[in-house]
PDB file of C-alpha atoms in Angstrom:
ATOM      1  CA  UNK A   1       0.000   0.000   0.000  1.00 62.00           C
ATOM      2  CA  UNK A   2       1.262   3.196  -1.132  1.00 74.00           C
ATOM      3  CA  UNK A   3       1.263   5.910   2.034  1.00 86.00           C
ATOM      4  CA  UNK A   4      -0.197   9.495   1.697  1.00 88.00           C
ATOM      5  CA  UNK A   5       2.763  11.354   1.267  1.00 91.00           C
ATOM      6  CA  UNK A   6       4.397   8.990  -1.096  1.00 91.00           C
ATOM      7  CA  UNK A   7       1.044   9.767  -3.149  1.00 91.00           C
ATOM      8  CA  UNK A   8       1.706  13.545  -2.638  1.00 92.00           C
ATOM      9  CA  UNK A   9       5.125  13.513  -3.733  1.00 94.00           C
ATOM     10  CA  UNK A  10       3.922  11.769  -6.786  1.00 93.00           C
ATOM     11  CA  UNK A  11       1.437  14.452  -7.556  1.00 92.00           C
ATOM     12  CA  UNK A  12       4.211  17.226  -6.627  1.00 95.00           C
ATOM     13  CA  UNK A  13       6.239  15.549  -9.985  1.00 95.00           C
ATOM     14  CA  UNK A  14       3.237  16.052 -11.902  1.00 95.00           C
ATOM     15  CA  UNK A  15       2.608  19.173 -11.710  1.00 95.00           C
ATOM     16  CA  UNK A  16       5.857  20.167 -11.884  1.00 97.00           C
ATOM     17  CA  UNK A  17       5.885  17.826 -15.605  1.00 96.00           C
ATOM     18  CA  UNK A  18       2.911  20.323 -16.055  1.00 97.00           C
ATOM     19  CA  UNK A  19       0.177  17.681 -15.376  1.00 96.00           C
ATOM     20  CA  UNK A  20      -3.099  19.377 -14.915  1.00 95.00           C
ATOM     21  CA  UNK A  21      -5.503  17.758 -11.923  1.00 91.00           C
ATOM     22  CA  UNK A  22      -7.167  15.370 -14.063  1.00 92.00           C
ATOM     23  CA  UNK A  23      -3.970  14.288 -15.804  1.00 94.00           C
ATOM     24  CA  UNK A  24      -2.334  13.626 -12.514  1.00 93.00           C
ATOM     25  CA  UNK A  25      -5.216  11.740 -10.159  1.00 91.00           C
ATOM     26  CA  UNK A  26      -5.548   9.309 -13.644  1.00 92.00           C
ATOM     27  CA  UNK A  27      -1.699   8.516 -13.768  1.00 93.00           C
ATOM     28  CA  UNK A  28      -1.716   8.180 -10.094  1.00 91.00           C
ATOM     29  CA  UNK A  29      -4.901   5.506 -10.416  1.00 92.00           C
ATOM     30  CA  UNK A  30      -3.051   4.061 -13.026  1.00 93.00           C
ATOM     31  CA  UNK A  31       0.054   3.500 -10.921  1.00 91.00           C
ATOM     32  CA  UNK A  32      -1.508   2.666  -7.284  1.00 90.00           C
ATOM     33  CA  UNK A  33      -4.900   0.820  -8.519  1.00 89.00           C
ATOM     34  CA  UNK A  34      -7.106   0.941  -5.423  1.00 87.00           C
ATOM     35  CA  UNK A  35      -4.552   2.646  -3.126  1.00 86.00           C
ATOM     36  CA  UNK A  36      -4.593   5.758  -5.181  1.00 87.00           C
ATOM     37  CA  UNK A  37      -5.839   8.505  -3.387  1.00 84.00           C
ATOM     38  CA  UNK A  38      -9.309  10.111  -4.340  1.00 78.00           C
ATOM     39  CA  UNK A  39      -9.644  13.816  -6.635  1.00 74.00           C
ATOM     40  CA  UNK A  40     -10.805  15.256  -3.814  1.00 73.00           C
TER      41      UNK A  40
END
């Protein structure tokens, strides 16, 4: 299981690629599967 801020660091090197929010939470569910945290 993937922890929270392993997630957010994740999502930190997305938007730094220049990932918008969509873009990021779907390459995070495709990397972490269930674990991925939610858009919200």
């Amino acid at each position: 299981m993937a922890s929270l801020s392993e997630q957010r660091a994740a999502l930190k090197f997305c938007f730094l690629l220049g990932k918008n929010a969509a873009e990021s939470v779907l390459m995070l569910k495709t990397a972490y599967k269930d674990d991925a945290m939610g858009k919200t």
